[in-house]
Coordinates of C-alpha atoms in Angstrom, one line a residue:
M1 CA -48.8 -21.0 -74.2
S2 CA -52.3 -19.5 -73.9
R3 CA -53.4 -15.9 -73.5
T4 CA -56.3 -14.6 -71.4
I5 CA -57.5 -11.0 -71.3
L6 CA -59.2 -9.6 -68.2
I7 CA -61.0 -6.3 -68.4
L8 CA -60.8 -4.8 -64.9
N9 CA -63.2 -2.0 -64.1
L10 CA -62.1 0.5 -61.4
K11 CA -65.6 1.7 -60.4
G12 CA -66.6 4.6 -58.2
R13 CA -66.0 4.9 -54.5
I14 CA -68.0 1.9 -53.3
P15 CA -66.7 0.5 -50.0
S16 CA -67.5 -3.1 -50.8
I17 CA -65.3 -3.0 -54.0
G18 CA -62.4 -1.3 -52.3
L19 CA -60.9 0.2 -55.5
V20 CA -59.9 3.8 -55.9
S21 CA -61.4 5.8 -58.7
S22 CA -60.7 9.1 -60.4
Q23 CA -61.6 12.5 -58.9
D24 CA -64.8 12.8 -61.0
G25 CA -66.0 9.3 -60.0
Q26 CA -66.1 8.1 -63.6
P27 CA -65.1 4.4 -64.1
T28 CA -61.6 3.7 -65.3
F29 CA -60.6 0.5 -67.1
A30 CA -57.4 -1.5 -67.1
E31 CA -56.7 -4.3 -69.5
F32 CA -54.7 -7.2 -68.0
A33 CA -53.6 -9.8 -70.5
V34 CA -51.8 -12.8 -69.1
E35 CA -49.9 -15.6 -70.7
T36 CA -50.0 -19.1 -69.1
D37 CA -48.3 -22.4 -69.7
D38 CA -50.2 -25.0 -71.8
D39 CA -51.2 -26.9 -68.7
T40 CA -52.8 -23.8 -67.1
S41 CA -55.9 -21.8 -67.9
V42 CA -57.6 -18.7 -66.4
V43 CA -61.3 -18.0 -65.8
S44 CA -63.0 -15.1 -64.2
M45 CA -66.2 -16.0 -62.2
E46 CA -67.5 -12.4 -62.9
R47 CA -68.0 -13.5 -66.5
F48 CA -70.7 -16.0 -65.5
R49 CA -71.9 -14.7 -62.2
Y50 CA -75.5 -14.5 -63.4
L51 CA -75.4 -18.3 -63.8
L52 CA -74.5 -18.9 -60.2
K53 CA -76.7 -19.7 -57.2
S54 CA -74.0 -19.4 -54.6
V55 CA -70.2 -19.4 -54.1
R56 CA -68.4 -20.5 -50.9
C57 CA -64.7 -19.8 -50.6
T58 CA -61.9 -20.6 -48.2
N59 CA -58.1 -20.5 -48.6
T60 CA -58.2 -24.2 -49.7
S61 CA -61.6 -24.8 -51.2
L62 CA -64.1 -23.3 -53.6
A63 CA -67.7 -24.5 -54.0
V64 CA -69.5 -23.1 -57.1
N65 CA -73.3 -23.9 -57.1
F66 CA -75.1 -23.3 -60.4
K67 CA -78.8 -22.3 -61.0
S68 CA -79.5 -24.6 -63.9
Q69 CA -78.5 -28.1 -65.0
K70 CA -77.5 -26.8 -68.4
S71 CA -75.0 -24.4 -67.0
F72 CA -73.6 -27.0 -64.6
D73 CA -73.2 -29.5 -67.4
Y74 CA -71.4 -27.0 -69.6
I75 CA -68.9 -26.2 -66.8
K76 CA -68.4 -29.9 -66.0
H77 CA -67.5 -30.5 -69.6
S78 CA -65.2 -27.4 -69.8
W79 CA -63.3 -28.0 -66.5
K80 CA -62.9 -31.8 -66.5
W81 CA -59.4 -31.6 -68.1
V82 CA -58.1 -30.3 -64.8
N83 CA -58.4 -33.8 -63.3
A84 CA -56.6 -35.5 -66.3
I85 CA -53.0 -34.7 -65.3
E86 CA -51.7 -33.8 -61.8
R87 CA -49.9 -30.6 -63.0
N88 CA -53.0 -29.2 -64.8
T89 CA -54.1 -26.0 -63.1
L90 CA -57.2 -23.8 -63.4
I91 CA -56.8 -20.3 -62.1
V92 CA -60.3 -19.1 -60.9
V93 CA -60.6 -15.4 -60.2
A94 CA -63.3 -14.5 -57.7
G95 CA -64.8 -11.1 -58.3
T96 CA -65.1 -8.5 -55.6
G97 CA -67.5 -9.7 -52.9
Q98 CA -68.2 -13.1 -54.7
C99 CA -66.8 -15.0 -51.7
G100 CA -68.7 -12.8 -49.3
W101 CA -65.5 -11.7 -47.5
N102 CA -63.2 -10.5 -50.3
T103 CA -63.0 -6.8 -50.8
H104 CA -61.2 -7.2 -54.1
R105 CA -60.5 -9.8 -56.8
V106 CA -58.8 -12.9 -55.5
P107 CA -57.2 -15.6 -57.6
F108 CA -57.4 -19.3 -56.6
A109 CA -55.3 -22.1 -58.2
A110 CA -57.3 -25.3 -58.5
S111 CA -55.6 -28.6 -59.0
K112 CA -58.6 -31.0 -58.5
I113 CA -62.3 -30.7 -59.1
E114 CA -65.2 -32.8 -57.8
F115 CA -68.6 -32.4 -59.6
D116 CA -71.7 -33.0 -57.5
D117 CA -74.5 -33.7 -60.0
H118 CA -77.2 -33.8 -57.3
T119 CA -76.6 -30.3 -56.1
K120 CA -75.2 -28.9 -59.4
T121 CA -72.0 -27.9 -57.6
A122 CA -68.4 -27.8 -58.7
K123 CA -66.1 -28.4 -55.6
L124 CA -62.6 -27.2 -56.2
Q125 CA -59.5 -28.0 -54.2
V126 CA -57.6 -24.7 -54.4
R127 CA -54.7 -22.6 -53.1
R128 CA -55.5 -19.0 -52.5
S129 CA -52.7 -17.2 -54.4
E130 CA -51.1 -13.8 -55.1
W131 CA -51.3 -12.3 -58.6
K132 CA -47.5 -11.9 -58.8
D133 CA -47.0 -15.6 -57.9
I134 CA -49.2 -17.1 -60.5
F135 CA -48.8 -14.8 -63.5
H136 CA -45.2 -14.7 -64.8
S137 CA -45.9 -13.2 -68.2
F138 CA -48.5 -10.4 -68.8
E139 CA -49.4 -7.1 -70.3
L140 CA -51.1 -4.4 -68.3
S141 CA -52.5 -1.2 -69.9
V142 CA -54.2 1.5 -67.8
G143 CA -55.6 4.7 -69.3
R144 CA -54.2 6.2 -72.5
V145 CA -51.1 4.3 -73.7
A146 CA -48.8 5.6 -76.5
K147 CA -49.7 5.0 -80.1
E148 CA -47.9 2.1 -81.7
E149 CA -45.0 3.0 -83.9
A150 CA -42.9 0.7 -86.2
H151 CA -39.6 2.1 -84.9
D152 CA -40.4 1.8 -81.3
T153 CA -41.0 -1.7 -80.0
C154 CA -41.7 -0.5 -76.4
V155 CA -45.0 1.1 -77.3
A156 CA -48.2 -0.5 -76.0
P157 CA -50.5 -1.7 -78.7
Q158 CA -54.1 -0.4 -78.7
H159 CA -56.7 -3.3 -78.5
T160 CA -59.0 -2.0 -81.1
K161 CA -61.6 -4.8 -80.6
R162 CA -62.3 -3.5 -77.1
K163 CA -63.1 0.1 -77.8
E164 CA -66.2 -0.1 -75.6
H165 CA -63.9 -0.5 -72.6
E166 CA -61.6 2.4 -73.3
K167 CA -61.6 5.0 -70.6
T168 CA -59.0 7.6 -69.7
L169 CA -57.2 8.6 -66.5
T170 CA -57.5 12.3 -66.2
M171 CA -55.1 14.2 -64.0
S172 CA -56.2 17.8 -63.1
F173 CA -53.6 20.5 -63.6
D174 CA -55.9 23.3 -62.7
H175 CA -54.2 24.8 -59.6
P176 CA -54.0 28.5 -58.7
W177 CA -51.1 29.0 -56.4
N178 CA -52.6 31.7 -54.2
L179 CA -49.2 32.8 -53.0
P180 CA -49.6 35.4 -50.2
Q181 CA -47.2 38.3 -50.0
K182 CA -43.9 37.3 -48.5
D183 CA -41.3 39.6 -47.0
F184 CA -37.5 39.0 -46.9
S185 CA -34.7 41.0 -45.3
T186 CA -31.1 40.7 -44.1
P187 CA -29.7 42.0 -40.8
E188 CA -26.3 42.6 -42.3
D189 CA -27.3 45.1 -45.1
P190 CA -30.0 47.7 -45.6
F191 CA -31.9 45.3 -47.8
S192 CA -35.6 44.3 -48.0
L193 CA -37.7 42.5 -50.6
T194 CA -41.4 41.8 -50.8
L195 CA -42.6 39.1 -53.2
S196 CA -46.2 38.5 -54.4
C197 CA -47.6 36.3 -57.1
D198 CA -51.4 36.6 -57.3
Q199 CA -51.3 35.9 -61.0
C200 CA -49.5 32.6 -60.8
G201 CA -50.7 29.0 -61.3
T202 CA -51.5 26.3 -63.8
K203 CA -54.6 25.3 -65.8
G204 CA -55.8 22.3 -67.8
S205 CA -55.4 18.5 -67.4
F206 CA -53.3 15.6 -68.5
E207 CA -54.4 12.2 -69.7
L208 CA -52.2 9.6 -68.1
G209 CA -51.3 6.1 -69.2
F210 CA -49.2 3.3 -67.9
Y211 CA -48.1 0.2 -69.7
L212 CA -46.1 -2.9 -68.5
R213 CA -45.1 -6.1 -70.4
T214 CA -43.2 -8.9 -68.6
K215 CA -41.9 -12.3 -69.7
K216 CA -41.0 -14.9 -67.1
H217 CA -41.2 -12.2 -64.3
I218 CA -38.7 -9.9 -66.2
P219 CA -40.0 -6.5 -67.4
K220 CA -39.6 -6.2 -71.2
A221 CA -41.4 -2.8 -71.7
A222 CA -42.6 -0.2 -69.2
T223 CA -43.9 3.3 -70.1
F224 CA -45.7 6.3 -68.8
T225 CA -47.7 8.4 -71.3
L226 CA -48.8 12.0 -70.8
T227 CA -51.1 14.0 -73.2
P228 CA -52.0 17.6 -72.3
H229 CA -55.5 19.1 -72.6
G230 CA -55.7 22.9 -72.3
V231 CA -52.5 22.9 -70.3
S232 CA -51.0 26.3 -69.5
A233 CA -48.9 28.0 -66.7
R234 CA -48.8 31.6 -65.7
L235 CA -45.9 33.3 -63.8
G236 CA -46.8 36.9 -63.0
P237 CA -44.7 38.0 -60.0
K238 CA -44.2 41.4 -58.4
L239 CA -41.0 42.3 -56.5
T240 CA -40.6 45.4 -54.3
L241 CA -36.9 45.9 -53.7
S242 CA -35.0 48.3 -51.5
G243 CA -31.3 48.2 -50.7
D244 CA -27.7 48.9 -51.5
F245 CA -25.4 45.9 -51.8
T246 CA -23.2 44.2 -54.4
E247 CA -23.9 40.6 -53.7
E248 CA -26.7 38.2 -54.6
Y249 CA -29.6 37.1 -52.4
S250 CA -31.6 34.0 -53.3
Q251 CA -34.4 31.9 -51.9
Q252 CA -36.4 28.8 -52.9
L253 CA -40.0 28.3 -51.8
D254 CA -41.9 25.0 -51.8
L255 CA -45.5 26.1 -52.5
A256 CA -47.5 22.9 -52.5
E257 CA -47.4 19.1 -52.9
I258 CA -50.7 17.9 -54.3
P259 CA -51.5 14.1 -54.5
I260 CA -53.9 14.2 -57.5
Y261 CA -55.5 10.8 -56.9
G262 CA -54.6 7.1 -56.6
Y263 CA -55.6 4.4 -59.0
S264 CA -55.5 0.9 -57.5
I265 CA -56.3 -2.6 -58.6
P266 CA -55.6 -4.4 -55.3
G267 CA -52.9 -7.0 -55.7
I268 CA -52.1 -5.9 -59.2
L269 CA -51.5 -2.1 -59.5
D270 CA -51.0 1.0 -57.4
L271 CA -50.6 4.1 -59.5
G272 CA -50.0 7.3 -57.5
P273 CA -49.2 10.6 -59.3
Q274 CA -48.7 14.0 -57.6
I275 CA -47.8 17.5 -58.5
V276 CA -45.2 19.6 -56.7
F277 CA -45.1 23.4 -57.1
S278 CA -42.1 25.6 -56.1
L279 CA -40.9 29.2 -56.7
G280 CA -37.5 30.7 -56.5
F281 CA -35.7 34.0 -57.1
S282 CA -32.3 35.6 -57.0
V283 CA -31.6 39.4 -56.8
G284 CA -28.5 41.4 -56.7
P285 CA -26.6 43.6 -56.9
V286 CA -29.2 46.2 -55.8
S287 CA -29.0 49.9 -55.5
G288 CA -32.2 51.9 -55.0
S289 CA -35.9 51.2 -54.2
A290 CA -38.6 50.2 -56.7
S291 CA -41.3 47.7 -57.6
V292 CA -40.6 45.4 -60.5
S293 CA -43.2 43.2 -62.2
S294 CA -43.5 41.1 -65.3
G295 CA -45.3 38.0 -66.6
I296 CA -44.9 35.0 -68.8
D297 CA -47.5 32.6 -70.1
I298 CA -46.7 29.0 -71.1
S299 CA -49.0 26.6 -73.0
L300 CA -48.8 23.2 -74.6
L301 CA -50.6 22.0 -77.7
D302 CA -53.4 19.5 -77.2
S303 CA -51.9 17.4 -80.0
A304 CA -48.7 16.8 -78.0
E305 CA -47.8 13.4 -76.7
L306 CA -45.1 12.3 -74.4
K307 CA -44.0 8.7 -73.7
I308 CA -41.4 8.0 -71.0
D309 CA -39.6 4.7 -71.5
L310 CA -38.7 3.5 -68.1
L311 CA -36.4 0.6 -69.0
S312 CA -34.1 2.1 -71.7
P313 CA -34.5 4.9 -70.3
H314 CA -35.4 7.6 -72.8
V315 CA -38.3 9.9 -73.9
V316 CA -40.3 9.9 -77.1
H317 CA -42.3 13.1 -77.6
S318 CA -44.1 15.1 -80.3
G319 CA -45.5 18.6 -80.1
W320 CA -44.1 19.3 -76.6
T321 CA -42.4 22.5 -77.5
P322 CA -44.1 25.1 -75.3
Q323 CA -45.7 28.2 -76.6
V324 CA -44.3 31.2 -74.8
R325 CA -45.7 34.8 -74.4
A326 CA -43.8 37.2 -72.2
E327 CA -44.9 40.6 -71.0
P328 CA -42.7 43.8 -70.7
V329 CA -41.0 44.4 -67.4
Q330 CA -42.5 47.3 -65.4
V331 CA -40.5 49.5 -63.1
D332 CA -41.9 52.3 -61.0
A333 CA -38.8 54.1 -59.6
R334 CA -35.1 54.6 -60.0
I335 CA -33.1 51.4 -59.3
E336 CA -30.1 49.3 -60.4
A337 CA -30.6 45.6 -59.9
G338 CA -30.3 42.1 -61.3
V339 CA -33.5 40.0 -61.0
N340 CA -34.3 36.4 -61.8
I341 CA -37.5 34.6 -60.9
H342 CA -38.4 31.0 -61.8
A343 CA -41.2 28.6 -61.0
K344 CA -41.5 24.9 -61.3
A345 CA -44.5 22.6 -61.7
A346 CA -43.3 19.0 -61.4
I347 CA -45.5 16.0 -62.2
Q348 CA -44.3 13.0 -60.3
L349 CA -45.4 9.5 -61.4
A350 CA -45.1 6.2 -59.5
A351 CA -46.4 2.8 -60.2
E352 CA -46.1 -0.5 -58.4
T353 CA -47.4 -3.6 -60.1
L354 CA -46.9 -7.3 -59.3
G355 CA -43.6 -6.7 -57.5
H356 CA -42.2 -4.2 -60.0
G357 CA -41.8 -0.6 -59.1
F358 CA -41.3 2.4 -61.5
A359 CA -41.0 6.2 -61.0
A360 CA -40.6 9.2 -63.3
G361 CA -41.2 12.9 -63.3
V362 CA -41.8 15.7 -65.8
N363 CA -41.2 19.4 -64.7
L364 CA -42.2 22.6 -66.4
K365 CA -40.0 25.5 -65.4
P366 CA -40.8 29.1 -66.7
V367 CA -38.1 31.7 -66.0
L368 CA -38.2 35.5 -66.0
G369 CA -35.1 37.8 -65.6
A370 CA -34.0 41.4 -66.0
T371 CA -31.0 43.5 -65.7
L372 CA -31.9 47.1 -64.6
S373 CA -29.3 49.8 -65.2
L374 CA -29.8 53.4 -64.1
S375 CA -28.5 56.3 -66.3
E376 CA -28.5 60.1 -66.0
S377 CA -28.6 62.6 -68.9
T378 CA -29.1 66.3 -69.1
A379 CA -30.6 65.7 -72.5
G380 CA -32.9 62.9 -71.3
V381 CA -32.0 59.2 -71.1
C382 CA -34.7 57.3 -72.9
E383 CA -35.0 57.9 -76.7
D384 CA -38.8 57.2 -76.6
D385 CA -39.4 59.3 -73.6
E386 CA -41.3 62.4 -74.9
K387 CA -40.9 64.2 -71.5
H388 CA -37.1 63.7 -71.6
H389 CA -36.7 62.6 -67.9
V390 CA -33.2 63.2 -66.5
F391 CA -33.0 59.7 -65.0
G392 CA -33.8 56.5 -66.9
V393 CA -33.8 52.8 -66.1
S394 CA -32.7 50.6 -69.0
V395 CA -34.3 47.2 -68.9
A396 CA -32.6 44.2 -70.5
P397 CA -35.3 41.4 -70.0
S398 CA -35.1 37.7 -70.5
A399 CA -37.7 34.9 -70.5
G400 CA -37.7 31.2 -71.2
V401 CA -39.0 27.8 -70.3
S402 CA -37.5 24.4 -69.9
L403 CA -39.2 21.0 -69.9
N404 CA -37.3 18.1 -68.4
A405 CA -38.0 14.5 -67.6
E406 CA -36.3 12.4 -64.9
I407 CA -36.5 8.6 -64.5
T408 CA -35.7 7.3 -61.0
R409 CA -35.7 4.1 -59.0
A410 CA -39.0 3.3 -57.5
S411 CA -37.5 3.5 -54.0
G412 CA -36.4 7.1 -54.7
K413 CA -32.9 6.3 -53.4
G414 CA -29.7 6.9 -55.3
N415 CA -29.1 9.0 -58.3
P416 CA -31.7 9.3 -61.1
L417 CA -31.4 6.7 -63.8
A418 CA -31.7 9.4 -66.5
K419 CA -32.3 13.2 -66.8
L420 CA -33.6 14.2 -70.2
T421 CA -34.3 17.6 -71.7
I422 CA -37.6 17.7 -73.7
A423 CA -37.5 21.4 -74.6
D424 CA -35.4 24.5 -73.6
L425 CA -36.5 27.8 -75.0
N426 CA -35.2 31.3 -74.4
E427 CA -37.2 34.3 -75.8
A428 CA -35.4 37.2 -77.4
L429 CA -37.0 40.2 -75.8
P430 CA -36.3 43.9 -76.8
E431 CA -34.7 46.2 -74.3
T432 CA -36.7 49.1 -73.0
C433 CA -36.0 52.3 -71.1
I434 CA -38.2 53.9 -68.5
G435 CA -37.8 57.6 -67.5
F436 CA -37.9 59.0 -64.0
G437 CA -37.1 62.2 -62.1
P438 CA -36.9 65.8 -63.2
V439 CA -37.7 66.8 -66.8
V440 CA -35.0 68.4 -68.9
A441 CA -35.4 72.2 -69.1
N442 CA -33.5 72.5 -72.3
S443 CA -33.5 69.3 -74.4
S444 CA -30.6 70.6 -76.5
L445 CA -28.1 69.9 -73.7
P446 CA -26.3 66.6 -74.6
A447 CA -24.3 66.0 -71.4
K448 CA -24.9 62.5 -70.0
R449 CA -24.1 60.6 -66.9
D450 CA -24.1 56.8 -66.8
S451 CA -24.5 54.6 -63.8
S452 CA -21.0 55.4 -62.6
G453 CA -21.9 59.1 -62.1
M454 CA -19.1 60.4 -64.5
A455 CA -20.0 63.1 -67.0
S456 CA -19.5 62.0 -70.6
S457 CA -19.8 65.4 -72.4
Q458 CA -20.8 69.0 -71.6
S459 CA -20.4 70.3 -68.0
D460 CA -23.5 72.6 -68.0
A461 CA -25.5 69.9 -66.3
D462 CA -25.6 72.4 -63.4
S463 CA -29.0 73.5 -64.9
L464 CA -30.4 70.4 -63.1
S465 CA -31.5 70.7 -59.5
T466 CA -28.7 70.3 -56.9
A467 CA -30.9 67.7 -55.1
S468 CA -31.0 65.4 -58.1
S469 CA -27.2 65.5 -58.6
S470 CA -26.4 64.9 -54.9
D471 CA -28.9 62.0 -54.8
A472 CA -27.2 60.3 -57.7
H473 CA -23.8 60.8 -56.1
H474 CA -24.9 59.5 -52.8
R475 CA -26.6 56.4 -54.3
H476 CA -23.4 55.3 -56.2
H477 CA -21.0 55.6 -53.2
R478 CA -22.8 53.8 -50.4
R479 CA -22.3 50.2 -51.3
H480 CA -21.5 47.5 -48.8
H481 CA -20.0 44.0 -49.2
H482 CA -21.1 41.5 -46.6
H483 CA -21.4 37.7 -46.6
H484 CA -24.7 36.3 -45.4
H485 CA -27.0 33.3 -45.6
G486 CA -29.0 32.9 -48.9
R487 CA -26.4 34.5 -51.2
R488 CA -24.0 33.4 -53.8
H489 CA -20.6 35.1 -54.0

């Protein structure tokens, strides 16, 4: 067996090359190492293109004309073994444009060579071939591959002798969502909701890597690698609620599907990641009218690294526990409600190489929630409320984030091969109380009313305004119970 390493340069958007580059136009390199049988060898004409006067290619012939006698004599000596035995084969890879008509690299399998000393030309009898048909065992590394670890044999090795060729595939994660205000309502109940999220989006970038090793056409190792750089997500929604119902209303919004770029080595690799953003919420029961807002910030350490093993399948990761910072829930009026808002940023990865297809995804899902309970007290509801408001909204907030990976079939059909949890965090947030309405005239009155409207102590709450008492009574006795689309029962 012999081993040949080809360094493939995915250069900028030049039509004659026909290879797709990164968004910033910087070159990206792939390393393609092939194993061949003892009677087969591989040579890239790009390696000695400066020695050539001309190249003529057809599907069955290849004529390589050299500038100097010395170069021709060297090639004649190096290639004459092909004619020794019938099964000997020389794989000649023509670089982009070297044949004049080829828009990408083309391999030719040569079985016989005639050397014309007079014209300094090597004339090869060839068969134009497909990469997947002539290379049965190979390693392909693109971008940043995972560091080699002794306990994990599926990690791609770094080729330290070729540092000058190492480039990264950078995938932008810098996407403000720009979600316009959206209104929701139901015809069955007196309910309306307005959602806005002008402080929502993601920032940063990921370094992406793909590695594949095959033996006799059978994949032996296949991985995607993701490394974050300045990655963060912000969910800062505002909900304006108005209604009186005892059920739950929910919606899911698809915000955007962004194809980040495509990396392609024609005939060898197509690598196409994209990011999908979505936002969902559920509210209910609801009684009252108010605006509710909050925020959560999620970030990942730059030292984090994630490797998705596509064959096992499993995930190896370090440092991928998100950093979470949640903001207090703000309420501007009297209301009782249950609120839950979540967002999802899903990175979807797909690779097709030499007849083998792979697909996987990673999703980041921040969640905000709150239970809002209304109470009434003639002594003031909220302990920290210096003005001793008669009504108070107690806020029991919740915040968290989950990171999950999913490995699927390349076709996207059927059930996922594996669903894996990378991290699942729930923040313990302190409860708060926000006061509203009239101010207690005499703070020594201890009588209280909870959200059921029943008095819990003294009956001299008559010192409060009649309007406030009747409003509370009306609010707690006008609930409806209907079934409608978008609710869970």
